[in-house]
Amino acid sequence: MTIAVSPQALPALVLNADYRPLSYYPLSLWSWQDAIKAVFLDRVNIIAEYEHSVSSPSFSMRLPSVVCLKTYVQPSRNPAFTRFNVFLRDRFECQYCGAHDDLTFDHVIPRAHGGETTWENVVAACSPCNLRKGSKLPKQAGMFPAQKPYQPTVQDLHNNGRLFPPNYLHESWLDYLYWDTELQP
């Protein structure tokens, strides 16, 4: 799964005050208009700029490509339990067959058997597998998830998000996105 980013839109990568992206998936991007507004409200520092500029009769400014918040935003310790975050935890693949299309989620222990809608009981599943399993227990259906469902940390989701980069990454963003890349001398 890829998030579509239009290079013509000239978005700005938004970094927290510690120079890490607020989010990897979706990548923390602001429109150039929002980035300029934040500059004028003195909420961000400009780290890198595009070649393009905007002008008014009395002012000209290059568009920011990377901005850093002046105030640190404390990341949530526990990610929200959402369908999207379940898919991200499970790397957008069915936990029964590995398919990437037509995803929904499945209660490993079905609700009909007392299963709850929690991180520890819900996995990503394609519709055919979900229908095939139905309200059966894993042993009855002969279907077991590839990984045991668990409550991910924000770091788990960030790490998985790095596996699904947007279709476009501006060169000025690369130093802030992949900390494990080899540095050039």
mmCIF file with all atom_site columns, C-alpha atoms in Angstrom:
data_model
loop_
_atom_site.group_PDB
_atom_site.id
_atom_site.type_symbol
_atom_site.label_atom_id
_atom_site.label_alt_id
_atom_site.label_comp_id
_atom_site.label_asym_id
_atom_site.label_entity_id
_atom_site.label_seq_id
_atom_site.pdbx_PDB_ins_code
_atom_site.Cartn_x
_atom_site.Cartn_y
_atom_site.Cartn_z
_atom_site.occupancy
_atom_site.B_iso_or_equiv
_atom_site.pdbx_formal_charge
_atom_site.auth_seq_id
_atom_site.auth_comp_id
_atom_site.auth_asym_id
_atom_site.auth_atom_id
_atom_site.pdbx_PDB_model_num
ATOM 1   C CA . MET A 1 1   ? 0.000   0.000   0.000  1.00 0.00 ? 1   MET A CA 1
ATOM 2   C CA . THR A 1 2   ? 1.380   3.402   -1.004 1.00 0.00 ? 2   THR A CA 1
ATOM 3   C CA . ILE A 1 3   ? 0.279   6.888   -0.083 1.00 0.00 ? 3   ILE A CA 1
ATOM 4   C CA . ALA A 1 4   ? 0.138   9.108   -3.167 1.00 0.00 ? 4   ALA A CA 1
ATOM 5   C CA . VAL A 1 5   ? 2.112   12.323  -2.828 1.00 0.00 ? 5   VAL A CA 1
ATOM 6   C CA . SER A 1 6   ? 2.172   14.818  -5.659 1.00 0.00 ? 6   SER A CA 1
ATOM 7   C CA . PRO A 1 7   ? 5.591   16.429  -6.136 1.00 0.00 ? 7   PRO A CA 1
ATOM 8   C CA . GLN A 1 8   ? 3.853   19.351  -7.886 1.00 0.00 ? 8   GLN A CA 1
ATOM 9   C CA . ALA A 1 9   ? 2.035   20.132  -4.622 1.00 0.00 ? 9   ALA A CA 1
ATOM 10  C CA . LEU A 1 10  ? 5.397   20.939  -2.942 1.00 0.00 ? 10  LEU A CA 1
ATOM 11  C CA . PRO A 1 11  ? 4.510   19.506  0.486  1.00 0.00 ? 11  PRO A CA 1
ATOM 12  C CA . ALA A 1 12  ? 6.713   20.101  3.523  1.00 0.00 ? 12  ALA A CA 1
ATOM 13  C CA . LEU A 1 13  ? 7.964   17.245  5.679  1.00 0.00 ? 13  LEU A CA 1
ATOM 14  C CA . VAL A 1 14  ? 7.076   18.026  9.305  1.00 0.00 ? 14  VAL A CA 1
ATOM 15  C CA . LEU A 1 15  ? 9.559   17.024  11.994 1.00 0.00 ? 15  LEU A CA 1
ATOM 16  C CA . ASN A 1 16  ? 9.044   17.073  15.730 1.00 0.00 ? 16  ASN A CA 1
ATOM 17  C CA . ALA A 1 17  ? 11.419  19.233  17.798 1.00 0.00 ? 17  ALA A CA 1
ATOM 18  C CA . ASP A 1 18  ? 13.744  16.195  18.040 1.00 0.00 ? 18  ASP A CA 1
ATOM 19  C CA . TYR A 1 19  ? 14.076  16.137  14.221 1.00 0.00 ? 19  TYR A CA 1
ATOM 20  C CA . ARG A 1 20  ? 12.078  12.935  13.788 1.00 0.00 ? 20  ARG A CA 1
ATOM 21  C CA . PRO A 1 21  ? 8.946   12.845  11.618 1.00 0.00 ? 21  PRO A CA 1
ATOM 22  C CA . LEU A 1 22  ? 5.710   13.172  13.550 1.00 0.00 ? 22  LEU A CA 1
ATOM 23  C CA . SER A 1 23  ? 4.523   10.110  11.639 1.00 0.00 ? 23  SER A CA 1
ATOM 24  C CA . TYR A 1 24  ? 5.972   7.722   9.073  1.00 0.00 ? 24  TYR A CA 1
ATOM 25  C CA . TYR A 1 25  ? 2.675   6.316   7.843  1.00 0.00 ? 25  TYR A CA 1
ATOM 26  C CA . PRO A 1 26  ? 1.072   8.356   6.726  1.00 0.00 ? 26  PRO A CA 1
ATOM 27  C CA . LEU A 1 27  ? 4.156   10.491  6.373  1.00 0.00 ? 27  LEU A CA 1
ATOM 28  C CA . SER A 1 28  ? 3.787   13.779  8.261  1.00 0.00 ? 28  SER A CA 1
ATOM 29  C CA . LEU A 1 29  ? 3.399   16.261  5.421  1.00 0.00 ? 29  LEU A CA 1
ATOM 30  C CA . TRP A 1 30  ? 1.834   19.707  5.295  1.00 0.00 ? 30  TRP A CA 1
ATOM 31  C CA . SER A 1 31  ? 0.752   21.629  2.234  1.00 0.00 ? 31  SER A CA 1
ATOM 32  C CA . TRP A 1 32  ? 3.059   24.501  1.331  1.00 0.00 ? 32  TRP A CA 1
ATOM 33  C CA . GLN A 1 33  ? 0.311   26.892  2.456  1.00 0.00 ? 33  GLN A CA 1
ATOM 34  C CA . ASP A 1 34  ? 0.135   25.334  5.937  1.00 0.00 ? 34  ASP A CA 1
ATOM 35  C CA . ALA A 1 35  ? 3.937   25.308  6.198  1.00 0.00 ? 35  ALA A CA 1
ATOM 36  C CA . ILE A 1 36  ? 4.153   29.032  5.381  1.00 0.00 ? 36  ILE A CA 1
ATOM 37  C CA . LYS A 1 37  ? 1.373   29.820  7.836  1.00 0.00 ? 37  LYS A CA 1
ATOM 38  C CA . ALA A 1 38  ? 3.283   27.930  10.571 1.00 0.00 ? 38  ALA A CA 1
ATOM 39  C CA . VAL A 1 39  ? 6.449   29.892  9.701  1.00 0.00 ? 39  VAL A CA 1
ATOM 40  C CA . PHE A 1 40  ? 4.638   33.214  10.072 1.00 0.00 ? 40  PHE A CA 1
ATOM 41  C CA . LEU A 1 41  ? 3.023   32.065  13.334 1.00 0.00 ? 41  LEU A CA 1
ATOM 42  C CA . ASP A 1 42  ? 6.575   31.253  14.551 1.00 0.00 ? 42  ASP A CA 1
ATOM 43  C CA . ARG A 1 43  ? 5.692   27.594  15.256 1.00 0.00 ? 43  ARG A CA 1
ATOM 44  C CA . VAL A 1 44  ? 8.375   26.005  13.069 1.00 0.00 ? 44  VAL A CA 1
ATOM 45  C CA . ASN A 1 45  ? 11.928  26.454  11.873 1.00 0.00 ? 45  ASN A CA 1
ATOM 46  C CA . ILE A 1 46  ? 12.683  25.986  8.196  1.00 0.00 ? 46  ILE A CA 1
ATOM 47  C CA . ILE A 1 47  ? 15.283  23.237  7.728  1.00 0.00 ? 47  ILE A CA 1
ATOM 48  C CA . ALA A 1 48  ? 15.303  22.923  3.926  1.00 0.00 ? 48  ALA A CA 1
ATOM 49  C CA . GLU A 1 49  ? 13.692  24.742  1.023  1.00 0.00 ? 49  GLU A CA 1
ATOM 50  C CA . TYR A 1 50  ? 12.499  24.086  -2.511 1.00 0.00 ? 50  TYR A CA 1
ATOM 51  C CA . GLU A 1 51  ? 13.742  26.144  -5.445 1.00 0.00 ? 51  GLU A CA 1
ATOM 52  C CA . HIS A 1 52  ? 10.205  27.528  -5.881 1.00 0.00 ? 52  HIS A CA 1
ATOM 53  C CA . SER A 1 53  ? 9.192   30.778  -4.195 1.00 0.00 ? 53  SER A CA 1
ATOM 54  C CA . VAL A 1 54  ? 6.032   32.654  -3.399 1.00 0.00 ? 54  VAL A CA 1
ATOM 55  C CA . SER A 1 55  ? 5.818   36.401  -3.501 1.00 0.00 ? 55  SER A CA 1
ATOM 56  C CA . SER A 1 56  ? 3.636   39.261  -2.462 1.00 0.00 ? 56  SER A CA 1
ATOM 57  C CA . PRO A 1 57  ? 4.167   42.878  -3.539 1.00 0.00 ? 57  PRO A CA 1
ATOM 58  C CA . SER A 1 58  ? 6.542   43.453  -0.615 1.00 0.00 ? 58  SER A CA 1
ATOM 59  C CA . PHE A 1 59  ? 7.887   39.993  0.253  1.00 0.00 ? 59  PHE A CA 1
ATOM 60  C CA . SER A 1 60  ? 9.367   36.885  -1.379 1.00 0.00 ? 60  SER A CA 1
ATOM 61  C CA . MET A 1 61  ? 10.110  33.544  0.210  1.00 0.00 ? 61  MET A CA 1
ATOM 62  C CA . ARG A 1 62  ? 11.285  30.113  -0.930 1.00 0.00 ? 62  ARG A CA 1
ATOM 63  C CA . LEU A 1 63  ? 8.860   27.328  -0.084 1.00 0.00 ? 63  LEU A CA 1
ATOM 64  C CA . PRO A 1 64  ? 9.913   25.120  2.846  1.00 0.00 ? 64  PRO A CA 1
ATOM 65  C CA . SER A 1 65  ? 10.504  21.444  2.033  1.00 0.00 ? 65  SER A CA 1
ATOM 66  C CA . VAL A 1 66  ? 11.374  20.437  5.625  1.00 0.00 ? 66  VAL A CA 1
ATOM 67  C CA . VAL A 1 67  ? 10.139  22.185  8.764  1.00 0.00 ? 67  VAL A CA 1
ATOM 68  C CA . CYS A 1 68  ? 10.802  21.386  12.408 1.00 0.00 ? 68  CYS A CA 1
ATOM 69  C CA . LEU A 1 69  ? 8.363   22.188  15.201 1.00 0.00 ? 69  LEU A CA 1
ATOM 70  C CA . LYS A 1 70  ? 9.730   24.574  17.816 1.00 0.00 ? 70  LYS A CA 1
ATOM 71  C CA . THR A 1 71  ? 7.798   22.825  20.574 1.00 0.00 ? 71  THR A CA 1
ATOM 72  C CA . TYR A 1 72  ? 8.151   19.087  21.123 1.00 0.00 ? 72  TYR A CA 1
ATOM 73  C CA . VAL A 1 73  ? 4.915   17.134  20.664 1.00 0.00 ? 73  VAL A CA 1
ATOM 74  C CA . GLN A 1 74  ? 4.850   14.134  22.979 1.00 0.00 ? 74  GLN A CA 1
ATOM 75  C CA . PRO A 1 75  ? 3.987   11.071  20.887 1.00 0.00 ? 75  PRO A CA 1
ATOM 76  C CA . SER A 1 76  ? 1.192   8.923   22.183 1.00 0.00 ? 76  SER A CA 1
ATOM 77  C CA . ARG A 1 77  ? 2.485   5.961   24.191 1.00 0.00 ? 77  ARG A CA 1
ATOM 78  C CA . ASN A 1 78  ? -0.270  3.666   22.986 1.00 0.00 ? 78  ASN A CA 1
ATOM 79  C CA . PRO A 1 79  ? -1.481  3.917   19.410 1.00 0.00 ? 79  PRO A CA 1
ATOM 80  C CA . ALA A 1 80  ? -5.201  4.165   18.855 1.00 0.00 ? 80  ALA A CA 1
ATOM 81  C CA . PHE A 1 81  ? -6.980  0.895   18.130 1.00 0.00 ? 81  PHE A CA 1
ATOM 82  C CA . THR A 1 82  ? -8.174  1.582   14.588 1.00 0.00 ? 82  THR A CA 1
ATOM 83  C CA . ARG A 1 83  ? -8.701  -0.545  11.500 1.00 0.00 ? 83  ARG A CA 1
ATOM 84  C CA . PHE A 1 84  ? -5.837  1.276   9.778  1.00 0.00 ? 84  PHE A CA 1
ATOM 85  C CA . ASN A 1 85  ? -3.443  0.658   12.685 1.00 0.00 ? 85  ASN A CA 1
ATOM 86  C CA . VAL A 1 86  ? -4.372  -3.040  12.769 1.00 0.00 ? 86  VAL A CA 1
ATOM 87  C CA . PHE A 1 87  ? -3.561  -3.221  9.038  1.00 0.00 ? 87  PHE A CA 1
ATOM 88  C CA . LEU A 1 88  ? -0.296  -1.347  9.599  1.00 0.00 ? 88  LEU A CA 1
ATOM 89  C CA . ARG A 1 89  ? 0.693   -3.625  12.500 1.00 0.00 ? 89  ARG A CA 1
ATOM 90  C CA . ASP A 1 90  ? 0.013   -6.637  10.235 1.00 0.00 ? 90  ASP A CA 1
ATOM 91  C CA . ARG A 1 91  ? 1.854   -4.977  7.307  1.00 0.00 ? 91  ARG A CA 1
ATOM 92  C CA . PHE A 1 92  ? -1.260  -4.797  5.130  1.00 0.00 ? 92  PHE A CA 1
ATOM 93  C CA . GLU A 1 93  ? -1.420  -8.549  4.610  1.00 0.00 ? 93  GLU A CA 1
ATOM 94  C CA . CYS A 1 94  ? -3.949  -11.213 5.465  1.00 0.00 ? 94  CYS A CA 1
ATOM 95  C CA . GLN A 1 95  ? -2.680  -13.087 8.494  1.00 0.00 ? 95  GLN A CA 1
ATOM 96  C CA . TYR A 1 96  ? -4.129  -16.337 7.131  1.00 0.00 ? 96  TYR A CA 1
ATOM 97  C CA . CYS A 1 97  ? -3.016  -16.424 3.485  1.00 0.00 ? 97  CYS A CA 1
ATOM 98  C CA . GLY A 1 98  ? -0.722  -13.413 2.968  1.00 0.00 ? 98  GLY A CA 1
ATOM 99  C CA . ALA A 1 99  ? -2.969  -11.635 0.453  1.00 0.00 ? 99  ALA A CA 1
ATOM 100 C CA . HIS A 1 100 ? -2.743  -7.827  0.269  1.00 0.00 ? 100 HIS A CA 1
ATOM 101 C CA . ASP A 1 101 ? -6.094  -7.084  -1.373 1.00 0.00 ? 101 ASP A CA 1
ATOM 102 C CA . ASP A 1 102 ? -9.631  -6.756  -0.077 1.00 0.00 ? 102 ASP A CA 1
ATOM 103 C CA . LEU A 1 103 ? -8.540  -6.526  3.578  1.00 0.00 ? 103 LEU A CA 1
ATOM 104 C CA . THR A 1 104 ? -10.894 -6.487  6.509  1.00 0.00 ? 104 THR A CA 1
ATOM 105 C CA . PHE A 1 105 ? -10.276 -7.608  10.054 1.00 0.00 ? 105 PHE A CA 1
ATOM 106 C CA . ASP A 1 106 ? -11.043 -10.855 11.817 1.00 0.00 ? 106 ASP A CA 1
ATOM 107 C CA . HIS A 1 107 ? -11.650 -11.712 15.453 1.00 0.00 ? 107 HIS A CA 1
ATOM 108 C CA . VAL A 1 108 ? -9.321  -14.677 16.110 1.00 0.00 ? 108 VAL A CA 1
ATOM 109 C CA . ILE A 1 109 ? -11.666 -15.788 18.908 1.00 0.00 ? 109 ILE A CA 1
ATOM 110 C CA . PRO A 1 110 ? -15.025 -14.864 17.326 1.00 0.00 ? 110 PRO A CA 1
ATOM 111 C CA . ARG A 1 111 ? -17.370 -12.569 19.195 1.00 0.00 ? 111 ARG A CA 1
ATOM 112 C CA . ALA A 1 112 ? -19.908 -15.400 19.102 1.00 0.00 ? 112 ALA A CA 1
ATOM 113 C CA . HIS A 1 113 ? -17.455 -17.315 21.355 1.00 0.00 ? 113 HIS A CA 1
ATOM 114 C CA . GLY A 1 114 ? -16.832 -14.379 23.704 1.00 0.00 ? 114 GLY A CA 1
ATOM 115 C CA . GLY A 1 115 ? -13.935 -12.841 21.766 1.00 0.00 ? 115 GLY A CA 1
ATOM 116 C CA . GLU A 1 116 ? -13.407 -9.127  22.246 1.00 0.00 ? 116 GLU A CA 1
ATOM 117 C CA . THR A 1 117 ? -12.492 -6.385  19.812 1.00 0.00 ? 117 THR A CA 1
ATOM 118 C CA . THR A 1 118 ? -8.984  -5.757  21.137 1.00 0.00 ? 118 THR A CA 1
ATOM 119 C CA . TRP A 1 119 ? -5.433  -5.619  19.806 1.00 0.00 ? 119 TRP A CA 1
ATOM 120 C CA . GLU A 1 120 ? -4.828  -9.117  21.178 1.00 0.00 ? 120 GLU A CA 1
ATOM 121 C CA . ASN A 1 121 ? -7.793  -10.663 19.336 1.00 0.00 ? 121 ASN A CA 1
ATOM 122 C CA . VAL A 1 122 ? -8.060  -8.865  15.981 1.00 0.00 ? 122 VAL A CA 1
ATOM 123 C CA . VAL A 1 123 ? -5.942  -9.467  12.867 1.00 0.00 ? 123 VAL A CA 1
ATOM 124 C CA . ALA A 1 124 ? -5.971  -8.262  9.275  1.00 0.00 ? 124 ALA A CA 1
ATOM 125 C CA . ALA A 1 125 ? -7.676  -10.773 6.992  1.00 0.00 ? 125 ALA A CA 1
ATOM 126 C CA . CYS A 1 126 ? -8.771  -10.787 3.385  1.00 0.00 ? 126 CYS A CA 1
ATOM 127 C CA . SER A 1 127 ? -12.501 -11.126 2.795  1.00 0.00 ? 127 SER A CA 1
ATOM 128 C CA . PRO A 1 128 ? -12.315 -14.708 1.422  1.00 0.00 ? 128 PRO A CA 1
ATOM 129 C CA . CYS A 1 129 ? -10.391 -15.937 4.503  1.00 0.00 ? 129 CYS A CA 1
ATOM 130 C CA . ASN A 1 130 ? -12.662 -14.020 6.840  1.00 0.00 ? 130 ASN A CA 1
ATOM 131 C CA . LEU A 1 131 ? -15.725 -15.606 5.213  1.00 0.00 ? 131 LEU A CA 1
ATOM 132 C CA . ARG A 1 132 ? -14.140 -19.066 5.236  1.00 0.00 ? 132 ARG A CA 1
ATOM 133 C CA . LYS A 1 133 ? -13.285 -18.811 8.950  1.00 0.00 ? 133 LYS A CA 1
ATOM 134 C CA . GLY A 1 134 ? -16.639 -17.283 9.849  1.00 0.00 ? 134 GLY A CA 1
ATOM 135 C CA . SER A 1 135 ? -17.489 -17.653 13.524 1.00 0.00 ? 135 SER A CA 1
ATOM 136 C CA . LYS A 1 136 ? -15.333 -20.752 14.021 1.00 0.00 ? 136 LYS A CA 1
ATOM 137 C CA . LEU A 1 137 ? -12.471 -20.971 16.480 1.00 0.00 ? 137 LEU A CA 1
ATOM 138 C CA . PRO A 1 138 ? -9.027  -21.210 14.821 1.00 0.00 ? 138 PRO A CA 1
ATOM 139 C CA . LYS A 1 139 ? -8.717  -24.929 15.597 1.00 0.00 ? 139 LYS A CA 1
ATOM 140 C CA . GLN A 1 140 ? -12.201 -25.677 14.192 1.00 0.00 ? 140 GLN A CA 1
ATOM 141 C CA . ALA A 1 141 ? -11.444 -23.756 10.994 1.00 0.00 ? 141 ALA A CA 1
ATOM 142 C CA . GLY A 1 142 ? -7.861  -25.015 10.747 1.00 0.00 ? 142 GLY A CA 1
ATOM 143 C CA . MET A 1 143 ? -6.819  -21.371 10.300 1.00 0.00 ? 143 MET A CA 1
ATOM 144 C CA . PHE A 1 144 ? -4.195  -19.779 12.505 1.00 0.00 ? 144 PHE A CA 1
ATOM 145 C CA . PRO A 1 145 ? -2.807  -16.253 12.107 1.00 0.00 ? 145 PRO A CA 1
ATOM 146 C CA . ALA A 1 146 ? 0.785   -15.991 10.850 1.00 0.00 ? 146 ALA A CA 1
ATOM 147 C CA . GLN A 1 147 ? 1.623   -13.840 13.870 1.00 0.00 ? 147 GLN A CA 1
ATOM 148 C CA . LYS A 1 148 ? -0.093  -13.757 17.207 1.00 0.00 ? 148 LYS A CA 1
ATOM 149 C CA . PRO A 1 149 ? -2.050  -10.499 17.534 1.00 0.00 ? 149 PRO A CA 1
ATOM 150 C CA . TYR A 1 150 ? -0.506  -8.024  19.983 1.00 0.00 ? 150 TYR A CA 1
ATOM 151 C CA . GLN A 1 151 ? -0.791  -4.405  21.054 1.00 0.00 ? 151 GLN A CA 1
ATOM 152 C CA . PRO A 1 152 ? 1.887   -2.585  19.045 1.00 0.00 ? 152 PRO A CA 1
ATOM 153 C CA . THR A 1 153 ? 3.938   0.307   20.296 1.00 0.00 ? 153 THR A CA 1
ATOM 154 C CA . VAL A 1 154 ? 4.139   3.556   18.378 1.00 0.00 ? 154 VAL A CA 1
ATOM 155 C CA . GLN A 1 155 ? 7.670   2.460   17.404 1.00 0.00 ? 155 GLN A CA 1
ATOM 156 C CA . ASP A 1 156 ? 6.308   -0.818  15.950 1.00 0.00 ? 156 ASP A CA 1
ATOM 157 C CA . LEU A 1 157 ? 3.915   1.153   13.755 1.00 0.00 ? 157 LEU A CA 1
ATOM 158 C CA . HIS A 1 158 ? 6.657   3.619   12.738 1.00 0.00 ? 158 HIS A CA 1
ATOM 159 C CA . ASN A 1 159 ? 8.940   0.730   11.775 1.00 0.00 ? 159 ASN A CA 1
ATOM 160 C CA . ASN A 1 160 ? 6.199   -0.906  9.708  1.00 0.00 ? 160 ASN A CA 1
ATOM 161 C CA . GLY A 1 161 ? 5.309   2.458   8.160  1.00 0.00 ? 161 GLY A CA 1
ATOM 162 C CA . ARG A 1 162 ? 8.855   2.745   6.812  1.00 0.00 ? 162 ARG A CA 1
ATOM 163 C CA . LEU A 1 163 ? 8.157   -0.359  4.725  1.00 0.00 ? 163 LEU A CA 1
ATOM 164 C CA . PHE A 1 164 ? 5.481   1.548   2.789  1.00 0.00 ? 164 PHE A CA 1
ATOM 165 C CA . PRO A 1 165 ? 7.076   4.811   1.638  1.00 0.00 ? 165 PRO A CA 1
ATOM 166 C CA . PRO A 1 166 ? 5.015   7.289   -0.360 1.00 0.00 ? 166 PRO A CA 1
ATOM 167 C CA . ASN A 1 167 ? 5.327   7.227   -4.130 1.00 0.00 ? 167 ASN A CA 1
ATOM 168 C CA . TYR A 1 168 ? 7.435   10.387  -3.911 1.00 0.00 ? 168 TYR A CA 1
ATOM 169 C CA . LEU A 1 169 ? 10.189  11.362  -1.484 1.00 0.00 ? 169 LEU A CA 1
ATOM 170 C CA . HIS A 1 170 ? 11.926  14.690  -2.010 1.00 0.00 ? 170 HIS A CA 1
ATOM 171 C CA . GLU A 1 171 ? 15.723  14.472  -1.707 1.00 0.00 ? 171 GLU A CA 1
ATOM 172 C CA . SER A 1 172 ? 15.718  17.026  1.136  1.00 0.00 ? 172 SER A CA 1
ATOM 173 C CA . TRP A 1 173 ? 13.576  14.655  3.242  1.00 0.00 ? 173 TRP A CA 1
ATOM 174 C CA . LEU A 1 174 ? 15.809  11.577  3.058  1.00 0.00 ? 174 LEU A CA 1
ATOM 175 C CA . ASP A 1 175 ? 18.189  12.486  5.904  1.00 0.00 ? 175 ASP A CA 1
ATOM 176 C CA . TYR A 1 176 ? 15.208  12.689  8.275  1.00 0.00 ? 176 TYR A CA 1
ATOM 177 C CA . LEU A 1 177 ? 13.317  9.582   7.248  1.00 0.00 ? 177 LEU A CA 1
ATOM 178 C CA . TYR A 1 178 ? 15.630  6.585   7.347  1.00 0.00 ? 178 TYR A CA 1
ATOM 179 C CA . TRP A 1 179 ? 18.002  6.697   10.292 1.00 0.00 ? 179 TRP A CA 1
ATOM 180 C CA . ASP A 1 180 ? 19.433  3.286   9.457  1.00 0.00 ? 180 ASP A CA 1
ATOM 181 C CA . THR A 1 181 ? 20.785  4.229   6.018  1.00 0.00 ? 181 THR A CA 1
ATOM 182 C CA . GLU A 1 182 ? 24.509  4.328   5.456  1.00 0.00 ? 182 GLU A CA 1
ATOM 183 C CA . LEU A 1 183 ? 26.001  7.786   5.746  1.00 0.00 ? 183 LEU A CA 1
ATOM 184 C CA . GLN A 1 184 ? 28.079  9.178   2.917  1.00 0.00 ? 184 GLN A CA 1
ATOM 185 C CA . PRO A 1 185 ? 31.612  10.417  3.848  1.00 0.00 ? 185 PRO A CA 1
#
